[in-house]
């Protein structure tokens, strides 16, 4: 049978598979040396034995993501089973399995692998786990900062998004989970979710360092602090793909230690007075070099940007439209929540709610670890050693810089425990920090979500390429014995054109 590396790519809250078109495109480019049509298709090139299949789930589009992380995961697992059955009917064997999750899709993906591993026998006893990766995923849920604005947003936000909203705000306490929240349970090392995560020899965590107004750095990177919260107090070194190589806190010198720039003698009331002038050169000025040739995006949100003169007309009539907008949004949310509750009840009636507390067998874990040890040695994580400007630069993902006192990060005890457990579970994870200080909201830019409407999101192309290359290389090296270029690629899953 034709060996296949199956990659499941899951979108985020209120999204669709079309949001991940750029990620799909880069996987196609890596998997086949031949140009491919834009429609779902299969391209074959001579030689390679491995086929890469990218599956984009279609069953959780839009408001269906409000039904709960667990409910969405069950739906996608059903799609995965159907896809594997389809591949087997075509004479193909899924020998490798990778998961990629964007935003909420990362949490759904963590639940997916838990469901698969809880099976008896485990899904991974037959389909080798290759890589697990997330981009801008709120692993700790929604964070709370000690500011009035954040408090208001946090208070309002927890009422939205139905069951999923309660889960990401850590307000859910389910009896089947022992009275704990979903995210807390998914980070418990004694549960199947963490056990499943440990089976993947290659793990990547991607986080925006700044300007992500949706999923801030600490929750995306599973970190205790936010060293990038005030970008005016740090100096960041990035590469051409806007990936952080190192950063350091900017230290202002003591004025007493500064040399005299120049002095003036003044005659005041018949007395000679000498005035010494010392100049502190602002080291922050170098930050502007990172923005060379770029402009910060306009203050209005991207969806409010219209050509002249409609842009000015919008601001004039916006106060009149605001009451109607609020009524419309409230109505839409209420209707969506109503339908979400109906879908949740249907889901509970049709799917047996099995508690995922089944511990993995030691023999299975040993088997997976033995088969992947060679893969880990072959494609070990490359550690970049960035040259420091003054010998005090900080490598990415170590957080010695205290977070801002202006907006302190308020982590709960459960969130701190999640950080410890998750980091202990994936100690060799490759972490990537993107840096887009000029973005209005870098959350969408990270995956080039809609470059046709918002061309500036193309700045995230380097991150997308790094992410997809990581996943493709893990499968290619781990499943291909021969060193050869190219491969077979199939993109399956309908892309909804909006």
CSV table of N, CA and C in Angstrom, one decimal, residues 253-263 276-281:
chain,number,residue,atom,x,y,z
A,253,UNK,N,21.8,54.6,31.4
A,253,UNK,CA,22.9,54.8,32.3
A,253,UNK,C,22.6,55.8,33.4
A,254,UNK,N,23.3,55.7,34.5
A,254,UNK,CA,23.2,56.7,35.5
A,254,UNK,C,23.8,58.0,35.1
A,255,UNK,N,23.0,59.1,35.2
A,255,UNK,CA,23.5,60.4,34.7
A,255,UNK,C,24.9,60.8,35.3
A,256,UNK,N,25.1,60.4,36.5
A,256,UNK,CA,26.4,60.7,37.2
A,256,UNK,C,27.6,60.1,36.5
A,257,UNK,N,27.4,59.0,35.8
A,257,UNK,CA,28.5,58.3,35.1
A,257,UNK,C,28.7,58.8,33.7
A,258,UNK,N,27.8,59.7,33.2
A,258,UNK,CA,27.9,60.1,31.8
A,258,UNK,C,29.0,61.2,31.6
A,259,UNK,N,29.7,61.1,30.5
A,259,UNK,CA,30.7,62.2,30.3
A,259,UNK,C,30.0,63.5,29.9
A,260,UNK,N,30.7,64.6,30.1
A,260,UNK,CA,30.2,65.9,29.8
A,260,UNK,C,30.2,66.1,28.3
A,261,UNK,N,29.1,66.4,27.8
A,261,UNK,CA,29.0,66.6,26.3
A,261,UNK,C,29.6,68.0,26.0
A,262,UNK,N,29.2,69.0,26.7
A,262,UNK,CA,29.8,70.3,26.6
A,262,UNK,C,29.3,71.2,27.8
A,263,UNK,N,30.0,72.3,28.0
A,263,UNK,CA,29.6,73.2,29.1
A,263,UNK,C,29.5,74.6,28.7
A,276,UNK,N,27.1,72.3,33.1
A,276,UNK,CA,27.6,71.1,32.3
A,276,UNK,C,26.4,70.4,31.7
A,277,UNK,N,26.5,70.1,30.5
A,277,UNK,CA,25.4,69.4,29.8
A,277,UNK,C,25.8,68.0,29.4
A,278,UNK,N,25.0,67.0,29.9
A,278,UNK,CA,25.2,65.6,29.6
A,278,UNK,C,24.0,65.1,28.7
A,279,UNK,N,24.4,64.4,27.7
A,279,UNK,CA,23.3,63.9,26.8
A,279,UNK,C,23.2,62.4,26.9
A,280,UNK,N,21.9,62.0,27.1
A,280,UNK,CA,21.6,60.5,27.1
A,280,UNK,C,21.0,60.2,25.8
A,281,UNK,N,21.8,59.4,25.0
A,281,UNK,CA,21.3,59.0,23.7
A,281,UNK,C,20.2,57.9,23.9
